[in-house]
Short mmCIF file of C-alpha atoms in Angstrom, two decimals:
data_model
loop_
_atom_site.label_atom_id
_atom_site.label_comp_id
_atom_site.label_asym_id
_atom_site.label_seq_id
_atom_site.Cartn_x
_atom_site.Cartn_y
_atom_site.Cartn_z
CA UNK A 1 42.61 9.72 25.69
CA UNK A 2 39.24 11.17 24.88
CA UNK A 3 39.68 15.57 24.68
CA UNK A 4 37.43 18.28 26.48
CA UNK A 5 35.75 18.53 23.63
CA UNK A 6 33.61 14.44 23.88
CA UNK A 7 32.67 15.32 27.34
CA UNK A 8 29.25 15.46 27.92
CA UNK A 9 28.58 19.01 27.23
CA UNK A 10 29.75 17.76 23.89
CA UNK A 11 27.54 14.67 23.83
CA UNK A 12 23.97 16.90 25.08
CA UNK A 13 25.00 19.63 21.96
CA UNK A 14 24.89 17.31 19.42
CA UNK A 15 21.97 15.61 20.40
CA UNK A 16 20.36 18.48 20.67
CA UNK A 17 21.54 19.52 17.08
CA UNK A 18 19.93 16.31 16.30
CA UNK A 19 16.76 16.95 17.41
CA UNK A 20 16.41 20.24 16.00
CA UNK A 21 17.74 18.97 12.60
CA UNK A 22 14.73 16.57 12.66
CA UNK A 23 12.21 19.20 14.00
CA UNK A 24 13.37 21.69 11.42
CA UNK A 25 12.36 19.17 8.65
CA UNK A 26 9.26 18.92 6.72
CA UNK A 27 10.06 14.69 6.38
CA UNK A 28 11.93 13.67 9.33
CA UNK A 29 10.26 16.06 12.20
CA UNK A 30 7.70 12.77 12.02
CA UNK A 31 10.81 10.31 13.02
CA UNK A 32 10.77 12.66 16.24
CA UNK A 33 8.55 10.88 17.56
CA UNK A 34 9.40 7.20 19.58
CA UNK A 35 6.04 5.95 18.20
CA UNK A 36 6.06 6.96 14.78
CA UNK A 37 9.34 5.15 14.27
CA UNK A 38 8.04 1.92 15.81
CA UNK A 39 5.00 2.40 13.55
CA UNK A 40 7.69 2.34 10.53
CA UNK A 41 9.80 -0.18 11.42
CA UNK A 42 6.65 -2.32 11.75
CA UNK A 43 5.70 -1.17 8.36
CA UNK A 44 9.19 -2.44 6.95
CA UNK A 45 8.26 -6.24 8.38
CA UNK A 46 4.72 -5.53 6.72
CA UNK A 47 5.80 -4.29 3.30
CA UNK A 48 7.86 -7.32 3.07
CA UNK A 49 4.90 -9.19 4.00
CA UNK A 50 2.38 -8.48 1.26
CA UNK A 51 4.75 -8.33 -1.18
CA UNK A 52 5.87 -12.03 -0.80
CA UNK A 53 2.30 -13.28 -0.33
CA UNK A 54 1.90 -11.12 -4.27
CA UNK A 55 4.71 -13.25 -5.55
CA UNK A 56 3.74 -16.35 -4.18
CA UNK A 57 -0.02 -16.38 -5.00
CA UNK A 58 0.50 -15.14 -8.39
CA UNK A 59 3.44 -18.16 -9.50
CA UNK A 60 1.80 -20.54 -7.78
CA UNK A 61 -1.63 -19.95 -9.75
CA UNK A 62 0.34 -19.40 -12.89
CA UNK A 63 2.28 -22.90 -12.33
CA UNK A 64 -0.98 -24.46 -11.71
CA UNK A 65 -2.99 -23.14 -14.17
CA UNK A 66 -0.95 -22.07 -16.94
CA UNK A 67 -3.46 -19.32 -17.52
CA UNK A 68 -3.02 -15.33 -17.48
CA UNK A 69 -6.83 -14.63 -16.77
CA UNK A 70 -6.33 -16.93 -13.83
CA UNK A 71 -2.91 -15.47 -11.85
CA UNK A 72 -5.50 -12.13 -12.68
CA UNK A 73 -8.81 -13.31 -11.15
CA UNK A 74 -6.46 -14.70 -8.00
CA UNK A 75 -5.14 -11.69 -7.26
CA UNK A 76 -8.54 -9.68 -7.96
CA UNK A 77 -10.15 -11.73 -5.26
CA UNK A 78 -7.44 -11.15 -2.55
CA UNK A 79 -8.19 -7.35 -2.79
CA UNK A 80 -11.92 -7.92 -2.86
CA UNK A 81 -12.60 -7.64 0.55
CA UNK A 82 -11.32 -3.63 -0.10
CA UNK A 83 -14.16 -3.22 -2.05
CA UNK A 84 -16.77 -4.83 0.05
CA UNK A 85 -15.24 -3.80 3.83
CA UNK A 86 -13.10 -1.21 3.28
CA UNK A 87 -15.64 1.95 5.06
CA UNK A 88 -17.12 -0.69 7.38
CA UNK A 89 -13.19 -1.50 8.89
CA UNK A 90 -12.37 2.73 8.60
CA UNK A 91 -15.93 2.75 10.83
CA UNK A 92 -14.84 -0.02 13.28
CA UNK A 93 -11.24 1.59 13.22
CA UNK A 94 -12.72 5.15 14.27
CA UNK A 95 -14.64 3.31 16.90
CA UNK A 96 -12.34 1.58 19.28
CA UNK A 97 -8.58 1.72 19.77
CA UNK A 98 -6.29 1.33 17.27
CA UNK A 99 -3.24 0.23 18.33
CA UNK A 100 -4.99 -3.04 20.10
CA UNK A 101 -6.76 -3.68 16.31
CA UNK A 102 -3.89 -3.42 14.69
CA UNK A 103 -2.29 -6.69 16.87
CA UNK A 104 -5.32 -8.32 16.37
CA UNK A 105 -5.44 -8.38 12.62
CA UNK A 106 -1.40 -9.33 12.53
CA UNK A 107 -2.42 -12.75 14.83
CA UNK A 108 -5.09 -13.49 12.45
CA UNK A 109 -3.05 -12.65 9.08
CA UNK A 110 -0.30 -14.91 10.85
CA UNK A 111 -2.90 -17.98 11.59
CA UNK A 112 -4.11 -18.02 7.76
CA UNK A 113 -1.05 -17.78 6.55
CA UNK A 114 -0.33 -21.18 8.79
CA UNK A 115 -3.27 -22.68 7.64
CA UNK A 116 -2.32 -22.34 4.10
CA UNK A 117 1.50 -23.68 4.59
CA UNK A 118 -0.13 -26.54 6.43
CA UNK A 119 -1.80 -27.58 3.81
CA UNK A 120 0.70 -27.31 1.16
CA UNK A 121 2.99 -29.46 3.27
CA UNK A 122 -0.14 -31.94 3.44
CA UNK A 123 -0.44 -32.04 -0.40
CA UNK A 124 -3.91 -30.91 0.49
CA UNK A 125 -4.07 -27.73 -1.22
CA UNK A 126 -7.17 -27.46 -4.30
CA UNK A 127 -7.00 -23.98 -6.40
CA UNK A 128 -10.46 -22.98 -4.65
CA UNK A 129 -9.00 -23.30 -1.06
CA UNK A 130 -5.82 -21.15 -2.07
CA UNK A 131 -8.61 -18.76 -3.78
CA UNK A 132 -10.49 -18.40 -0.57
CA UNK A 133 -7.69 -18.48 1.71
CA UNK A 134 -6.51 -15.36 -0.05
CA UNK A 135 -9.06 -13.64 0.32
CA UNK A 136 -8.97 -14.25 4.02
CA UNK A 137 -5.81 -12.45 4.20
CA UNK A 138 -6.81 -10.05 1.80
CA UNK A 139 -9.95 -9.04 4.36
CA UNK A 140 -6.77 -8.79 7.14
CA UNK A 141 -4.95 -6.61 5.40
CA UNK A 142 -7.54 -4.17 4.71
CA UNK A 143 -8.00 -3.72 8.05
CA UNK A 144 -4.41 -3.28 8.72
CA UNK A 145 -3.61 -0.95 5.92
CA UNK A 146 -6.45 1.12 7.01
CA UNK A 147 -5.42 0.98 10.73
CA UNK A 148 -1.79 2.01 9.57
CA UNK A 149 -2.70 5.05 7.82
CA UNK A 150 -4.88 6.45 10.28
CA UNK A 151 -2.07 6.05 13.07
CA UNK A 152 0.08 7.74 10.93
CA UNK A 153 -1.66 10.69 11.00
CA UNK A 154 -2.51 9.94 14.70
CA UNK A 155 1.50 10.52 15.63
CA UNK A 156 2.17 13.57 13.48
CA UNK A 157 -1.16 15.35 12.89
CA UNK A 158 -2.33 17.55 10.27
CA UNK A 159 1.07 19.74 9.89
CA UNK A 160 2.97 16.38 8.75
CA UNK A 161 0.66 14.45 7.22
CA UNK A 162 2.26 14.18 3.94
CA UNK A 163 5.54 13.59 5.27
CA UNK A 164 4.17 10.85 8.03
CA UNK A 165 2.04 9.13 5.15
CA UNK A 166 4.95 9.37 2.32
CA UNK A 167 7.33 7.49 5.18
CA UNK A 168 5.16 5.02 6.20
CA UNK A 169 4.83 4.07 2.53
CA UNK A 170 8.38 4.31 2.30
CA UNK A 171 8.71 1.85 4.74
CA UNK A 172 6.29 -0.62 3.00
CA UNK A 173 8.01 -0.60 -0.18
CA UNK A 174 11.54 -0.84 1.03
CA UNK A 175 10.41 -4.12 2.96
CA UNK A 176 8.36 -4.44 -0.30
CA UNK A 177 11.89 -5.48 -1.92
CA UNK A 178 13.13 -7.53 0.43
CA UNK A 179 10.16 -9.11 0.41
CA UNK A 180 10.24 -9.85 -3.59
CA UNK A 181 13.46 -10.72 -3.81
CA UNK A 182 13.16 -12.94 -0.63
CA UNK A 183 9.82 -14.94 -0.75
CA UNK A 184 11.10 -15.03 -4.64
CA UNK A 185 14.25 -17.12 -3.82
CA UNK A 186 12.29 -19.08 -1.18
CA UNK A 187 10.20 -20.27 -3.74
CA UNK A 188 12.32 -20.89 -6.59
CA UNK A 189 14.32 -23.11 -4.06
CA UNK A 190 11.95 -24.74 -1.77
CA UNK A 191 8.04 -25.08 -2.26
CA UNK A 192 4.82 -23.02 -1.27
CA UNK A 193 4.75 -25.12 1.99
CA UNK A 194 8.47 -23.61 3.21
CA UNK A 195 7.66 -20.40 1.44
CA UNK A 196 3.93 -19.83 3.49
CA UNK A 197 6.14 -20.86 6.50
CA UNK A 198 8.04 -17.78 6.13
CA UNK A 199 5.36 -15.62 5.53
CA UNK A 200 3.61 -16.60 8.49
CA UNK A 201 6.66 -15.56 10.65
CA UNK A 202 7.37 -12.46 9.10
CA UNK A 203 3.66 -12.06 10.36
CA UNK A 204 5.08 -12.89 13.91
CA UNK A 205 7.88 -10.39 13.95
CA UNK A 206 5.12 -7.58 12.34
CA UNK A 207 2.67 -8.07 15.01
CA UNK A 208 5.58 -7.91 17.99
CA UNK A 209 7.23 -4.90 16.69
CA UNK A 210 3.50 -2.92 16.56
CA UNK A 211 3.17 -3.83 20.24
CA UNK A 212 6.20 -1.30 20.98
CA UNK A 213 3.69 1.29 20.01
CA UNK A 214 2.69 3.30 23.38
CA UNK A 215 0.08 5.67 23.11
CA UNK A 216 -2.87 6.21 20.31
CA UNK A 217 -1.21 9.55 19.20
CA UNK A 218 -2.27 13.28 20.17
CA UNK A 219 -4.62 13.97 16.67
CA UNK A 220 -6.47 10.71 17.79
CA UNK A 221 -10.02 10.93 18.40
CA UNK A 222 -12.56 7.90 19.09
CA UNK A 223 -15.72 8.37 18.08
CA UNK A 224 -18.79 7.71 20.82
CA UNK A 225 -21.27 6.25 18.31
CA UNK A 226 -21.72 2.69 17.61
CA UNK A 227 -20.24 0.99 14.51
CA UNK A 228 -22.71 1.54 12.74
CA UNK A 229 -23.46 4.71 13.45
CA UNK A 230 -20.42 5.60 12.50
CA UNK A 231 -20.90 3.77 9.03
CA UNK A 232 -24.29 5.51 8.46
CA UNK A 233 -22.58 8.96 9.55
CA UNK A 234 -19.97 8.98 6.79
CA UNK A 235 -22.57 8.01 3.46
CA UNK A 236 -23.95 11.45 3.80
CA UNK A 237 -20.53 12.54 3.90
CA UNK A 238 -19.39 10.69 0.79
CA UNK A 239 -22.69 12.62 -0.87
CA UNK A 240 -22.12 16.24 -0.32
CA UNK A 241 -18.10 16.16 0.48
CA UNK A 242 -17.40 16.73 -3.43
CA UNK A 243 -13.73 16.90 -3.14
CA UNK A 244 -13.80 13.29 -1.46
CA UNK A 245 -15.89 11.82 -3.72
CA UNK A 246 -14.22 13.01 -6.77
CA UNK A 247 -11.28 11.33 -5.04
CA UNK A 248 -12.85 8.13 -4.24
CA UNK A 249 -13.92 7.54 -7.83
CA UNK A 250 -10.32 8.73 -8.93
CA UNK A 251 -8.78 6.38 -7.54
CA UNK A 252 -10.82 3.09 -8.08
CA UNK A 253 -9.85 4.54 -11.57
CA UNK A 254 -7.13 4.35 -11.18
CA UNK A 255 -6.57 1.24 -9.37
CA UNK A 256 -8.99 -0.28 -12.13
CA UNK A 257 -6.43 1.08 -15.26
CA UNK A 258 -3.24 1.19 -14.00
CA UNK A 259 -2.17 -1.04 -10.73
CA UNK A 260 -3.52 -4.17 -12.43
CA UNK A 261 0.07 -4.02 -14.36
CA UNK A 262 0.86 -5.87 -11.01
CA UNK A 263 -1.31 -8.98 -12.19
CA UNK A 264 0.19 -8.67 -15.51
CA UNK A 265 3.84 -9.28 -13.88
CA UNK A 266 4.40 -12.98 -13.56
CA UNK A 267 2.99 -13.48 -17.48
CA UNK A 268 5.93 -10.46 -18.37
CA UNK A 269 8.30 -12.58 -16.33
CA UNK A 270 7.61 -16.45 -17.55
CA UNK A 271 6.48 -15.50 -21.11
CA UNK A 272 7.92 -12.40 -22.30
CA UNK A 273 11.26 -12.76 -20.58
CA UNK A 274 11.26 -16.76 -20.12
CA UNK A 275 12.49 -15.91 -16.64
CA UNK A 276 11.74 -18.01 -12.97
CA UNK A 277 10.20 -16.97 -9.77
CA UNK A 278 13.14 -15.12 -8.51
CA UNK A 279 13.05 -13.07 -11.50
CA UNK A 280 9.17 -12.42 -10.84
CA UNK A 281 10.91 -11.47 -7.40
CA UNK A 282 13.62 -9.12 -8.96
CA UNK A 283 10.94 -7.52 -11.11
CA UNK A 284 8.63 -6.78 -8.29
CA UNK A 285 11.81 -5.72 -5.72
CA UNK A 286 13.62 -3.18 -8.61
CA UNK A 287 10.25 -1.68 -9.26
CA UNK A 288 9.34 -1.32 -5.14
CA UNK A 289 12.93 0.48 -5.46
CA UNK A 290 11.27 3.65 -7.83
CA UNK A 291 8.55 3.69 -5.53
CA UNK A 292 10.95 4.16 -2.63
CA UNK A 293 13.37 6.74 -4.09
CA UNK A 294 9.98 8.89 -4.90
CA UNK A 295 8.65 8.20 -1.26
CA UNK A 296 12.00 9.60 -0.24
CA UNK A 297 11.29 13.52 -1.95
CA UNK A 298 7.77 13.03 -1.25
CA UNK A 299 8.56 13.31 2.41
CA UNK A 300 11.49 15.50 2.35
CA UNK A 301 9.09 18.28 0.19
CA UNK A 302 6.32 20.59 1.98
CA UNK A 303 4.00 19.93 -1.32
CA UNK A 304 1.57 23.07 -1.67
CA UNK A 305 -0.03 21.84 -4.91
CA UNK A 306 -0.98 18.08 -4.01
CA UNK A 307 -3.70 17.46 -5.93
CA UNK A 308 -2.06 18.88 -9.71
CA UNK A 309 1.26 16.95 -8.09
CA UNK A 310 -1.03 13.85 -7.77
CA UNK A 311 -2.80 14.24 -11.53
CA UNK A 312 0.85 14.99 -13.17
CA UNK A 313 1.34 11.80 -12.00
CA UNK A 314 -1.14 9.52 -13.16
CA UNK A 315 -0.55 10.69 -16.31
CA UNK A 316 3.41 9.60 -15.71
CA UNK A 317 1.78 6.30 -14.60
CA UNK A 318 -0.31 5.75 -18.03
CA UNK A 319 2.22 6.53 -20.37
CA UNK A 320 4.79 4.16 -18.39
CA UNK A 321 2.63 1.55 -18.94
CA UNK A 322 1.99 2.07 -22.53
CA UNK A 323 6.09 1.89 -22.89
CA UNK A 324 6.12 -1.60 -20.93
CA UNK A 325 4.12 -3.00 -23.71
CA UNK A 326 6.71 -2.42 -25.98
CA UNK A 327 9.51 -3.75 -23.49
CA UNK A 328 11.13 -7.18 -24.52
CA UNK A 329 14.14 -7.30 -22.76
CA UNK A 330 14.54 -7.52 -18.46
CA UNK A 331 16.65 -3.89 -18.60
CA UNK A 332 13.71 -2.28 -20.30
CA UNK A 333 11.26 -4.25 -18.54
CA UNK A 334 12.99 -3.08 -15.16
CA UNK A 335 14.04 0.90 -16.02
CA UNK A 336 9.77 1.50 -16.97
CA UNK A 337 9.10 -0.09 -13.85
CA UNK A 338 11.41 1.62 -11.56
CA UNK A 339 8.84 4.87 -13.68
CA UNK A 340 5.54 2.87 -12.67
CA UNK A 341 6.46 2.32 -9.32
CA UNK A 342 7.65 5.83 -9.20
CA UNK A 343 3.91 6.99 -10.06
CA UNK A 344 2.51 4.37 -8.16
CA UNK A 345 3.86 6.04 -5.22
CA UNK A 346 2.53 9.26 -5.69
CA UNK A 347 -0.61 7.68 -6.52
CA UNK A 348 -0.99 6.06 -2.99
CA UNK A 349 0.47 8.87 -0.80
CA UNK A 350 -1.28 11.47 -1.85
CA UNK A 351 -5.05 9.78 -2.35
CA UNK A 352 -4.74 8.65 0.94
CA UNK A 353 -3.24 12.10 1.99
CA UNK A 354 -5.81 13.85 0.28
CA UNK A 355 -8.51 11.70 1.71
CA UNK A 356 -7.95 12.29 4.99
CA UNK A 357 -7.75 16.20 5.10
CA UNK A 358 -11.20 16.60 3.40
CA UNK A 359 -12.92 15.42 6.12
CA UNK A 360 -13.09 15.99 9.65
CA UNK A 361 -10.79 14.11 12.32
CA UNK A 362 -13.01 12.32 13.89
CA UNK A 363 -13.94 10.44 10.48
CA UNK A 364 -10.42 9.67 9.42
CA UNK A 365 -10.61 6.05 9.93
CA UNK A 366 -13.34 5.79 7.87
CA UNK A 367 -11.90 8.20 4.91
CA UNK A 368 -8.67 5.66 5.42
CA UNK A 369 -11.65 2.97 4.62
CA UNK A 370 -12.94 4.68 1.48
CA UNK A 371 -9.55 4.67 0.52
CA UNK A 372 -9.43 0.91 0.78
CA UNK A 373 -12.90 0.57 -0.79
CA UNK A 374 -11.46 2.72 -3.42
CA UNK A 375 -8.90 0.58 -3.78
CA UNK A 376 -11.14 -2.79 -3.62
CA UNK A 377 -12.25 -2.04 -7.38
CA UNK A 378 -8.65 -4.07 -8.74
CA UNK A 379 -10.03 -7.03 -8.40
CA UNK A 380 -11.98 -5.82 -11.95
CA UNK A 381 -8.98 -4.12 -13.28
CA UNK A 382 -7.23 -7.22 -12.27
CA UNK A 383 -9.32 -9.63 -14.13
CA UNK A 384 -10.22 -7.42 -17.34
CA UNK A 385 -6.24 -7.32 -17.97
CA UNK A 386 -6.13 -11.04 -17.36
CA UNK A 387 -8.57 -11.78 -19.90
CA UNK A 388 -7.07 -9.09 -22.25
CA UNK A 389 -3.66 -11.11 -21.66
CA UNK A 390 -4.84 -14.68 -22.16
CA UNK A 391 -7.08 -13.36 -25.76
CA UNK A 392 -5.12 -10.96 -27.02
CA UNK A 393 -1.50 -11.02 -25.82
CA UNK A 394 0.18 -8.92 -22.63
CA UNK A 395 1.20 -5.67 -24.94
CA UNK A 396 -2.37 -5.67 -25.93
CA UNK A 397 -3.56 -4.88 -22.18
CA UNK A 398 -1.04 -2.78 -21.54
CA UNK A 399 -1.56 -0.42 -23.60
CA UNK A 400 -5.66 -0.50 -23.38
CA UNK A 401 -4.75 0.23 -19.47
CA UNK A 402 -2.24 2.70 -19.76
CA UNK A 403 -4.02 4.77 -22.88
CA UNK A 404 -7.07 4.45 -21.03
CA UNK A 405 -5.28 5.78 -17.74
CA UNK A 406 -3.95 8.76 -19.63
CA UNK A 407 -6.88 10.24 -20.91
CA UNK A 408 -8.69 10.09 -17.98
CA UNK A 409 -5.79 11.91 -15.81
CA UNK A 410 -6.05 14.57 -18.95
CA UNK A 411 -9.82 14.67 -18.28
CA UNK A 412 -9.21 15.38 -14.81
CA UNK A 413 -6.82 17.79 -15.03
CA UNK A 414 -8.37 19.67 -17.53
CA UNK A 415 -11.93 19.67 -15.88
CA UNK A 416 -11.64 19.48 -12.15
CA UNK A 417 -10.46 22.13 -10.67
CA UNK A 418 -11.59 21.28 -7.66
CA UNK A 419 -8.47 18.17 -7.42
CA UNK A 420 -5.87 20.89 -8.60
CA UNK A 421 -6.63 23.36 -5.89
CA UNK A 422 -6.02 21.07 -2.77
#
């Protein structure tokens, strides 16, 4: 028999309690809101997403070519289109409405990623197609990415952008290792045909579960110029916006020095640790686990000191890399890079955090696209530590990257005062 006390007097107080428990809360007062949750829910599909397409391009050009430099140019190329598109999407994403661009880009990421199981199953598949494929969806998910961020701070605004950002990235790397794991079992059991399959209806499910989205958010504002307007606007802002620039070359920097360990990954797993695809999978789902756990803080904290947070970091992230050289066994290989992942995190939150609150709202889109152009310079990272690899051995890169990665993060600390202040 249920008491006075579950009537619904009972039932309205504790919601309420709920509420203000998430209001009163630097990193869930963004779950608040309907659409913000939708937004991460979505990003769980879409974490699991990339992350399988990672693992399957990078075995599959390893199998097929035998050849470190290779697995490194293949991956460089699918984040190429960062580099070349990455302010022209942030101008075209400041333009029109979001939420309709963001469906869009899922139905096209889900009809390449057809096209490229098709022809698997067809035995039709030459290295140069899978290349340019790739890059296909590499040009869809810059557009998404960038989309993504910028509705994040759409929901939540200004107050919560740290939190909103850290959870939607939190979202993307816990669907990151389901995603390893997954795709990595897929393959190791099936073929790229099944595997691509998959992919393509995770895609599916992505793109439906954006749709639930209802409104633009209240910090959203369109601008009234043309495209290219728009583009044209923001290079004079790139000039005299110091703080953003400084940023911008930051973290290509970093992306150039430090996340092409991710390139590195399938020669650590098949050479270093004689392992299979699944344990390329394990590899890339225990590390996505660091990442989340520091997501977690990241948006539970009201950080006051984002940018010396940020370059404390990235000099975590270059010594953890220099340590993975010297890692021989899967433990040690999987404790740095739950470390890594950990500084790979902060690295991605906060530059895109940062980013966004130097410039004014109307531009966000496009400072979510200088982010992804930022980002776009991997590709050389990517393919310098390949060639490193296949000349001079794995440790050999790893250390050049993550020595290299250090000093610069002491530079920065040391000399811009600027970063440390915001």
């Amino acid at each position: 028999m249920a008491t006075s006390g579950d009537g619904p007097a009972t039932t309205a107080r504790r919601r309420s309690f709920a509420r203000r428990l998430l209001a009163g809360n630097a990193g869930m007062r963004a779950l608040s809101y309907r659409d913000f949750r939708f937004l991460t829910a979505s990003g769980i599909i879409a974490g699991a997403t990339y992350a399988g397409e990672n693992v399957a391009l990078g075995w599959v050009v390893l199998e097929a070519t035998d050849s470190p430099f290779m697995v490194g140019l293949a991956i460089g190329l699918r984040h190429t289109p960062r580099l070349l598109l990455g302010i022209p999407i942030g101008a075209l994403a400041d333009r029109f409405p979001r939420r309709p661009q963001l469906a869009v880009f899922g139905v096209a990421l889900t009809i390449v990623a057809l096209a490229i199981s098709g022809l698997f199953w067809l035995d039709a598949m030459p290295l140069w197609a899978l290349l340019a494929l790739n890059v296909a969806l590499g040009t869809g998910w810059t557009a998404v990415q960038a989309l993504r961020q910028s509705m994040a701070y759409d929901i939540v605004g200004p107050r919560d952008m740290v939190s909103g950002l850290a959870l939607t990235n939190l979202a993307q790397r816990l669907g990151a290792v389901l995603g390893g794991i997954g795709v990595g079992a897929v393959l190791a059991a099936t073929d790229p045909a099944t595997t691509y399959g998959v992919i393509a209806a995770a895609h599916v499910v992505t793109v439906g579960s954006a749709l639930l989205i209802a409104a633009e958010g209240r910090a959203a504002r369109i601008a009234q110029e043309s495209v290219m307007r728009n583009l044209l606007d923001f290079l004079p802002e790139l000039a005299r916006n110091g703080a953003l620039a400084a940023l911008v070359l930051l973290t290509a920097a970093v992306e150039v020095l430090g996340f092409s360990v991710l390139s590195l990954q399938p020669t650590i797993a098949r050479d270093v640790l004689n392992l299979e695809a699944d344990g390329l999978g394990l590899i890339q789902s225990v590390g996505a686990v660091g990442g989340a756990v520091t997501v977690v803080f990241l948006a539970m904290m009201r950080l006051r000191r984002r940018g010396l947070v940020f370059l404390s970091f990235l000099l975590l992230f270059g010594a953890g890399l220099v340590v993975l050289s010297q890692s021989d066994t899967l433990a040690m290989v999987l404790a740095v890079m739950l470390v890594v992942n950990a500084a790979m995190a902060v690295s991605d939150v906060l530059s895109q955090g940062l980013m966004q609150a130097v410039v004014p709202n109307q531009a966000r889109g496009r400072a979510a696209g200088a982010w992804q152009m930022a980002i776009g310079f991997g590709p050389i990272g990517n393919v310098h530590a390949g060639a490193v690899a296949a000349l001079a051995g794995v440790s050999v890169a790893l250390v050049a990257n993550g020595g290299a990665l250090f000093g610069l993060a002491l530079l920065a600390l040391l000399a811009a005062p600027q970063l440390r202040r915001l």
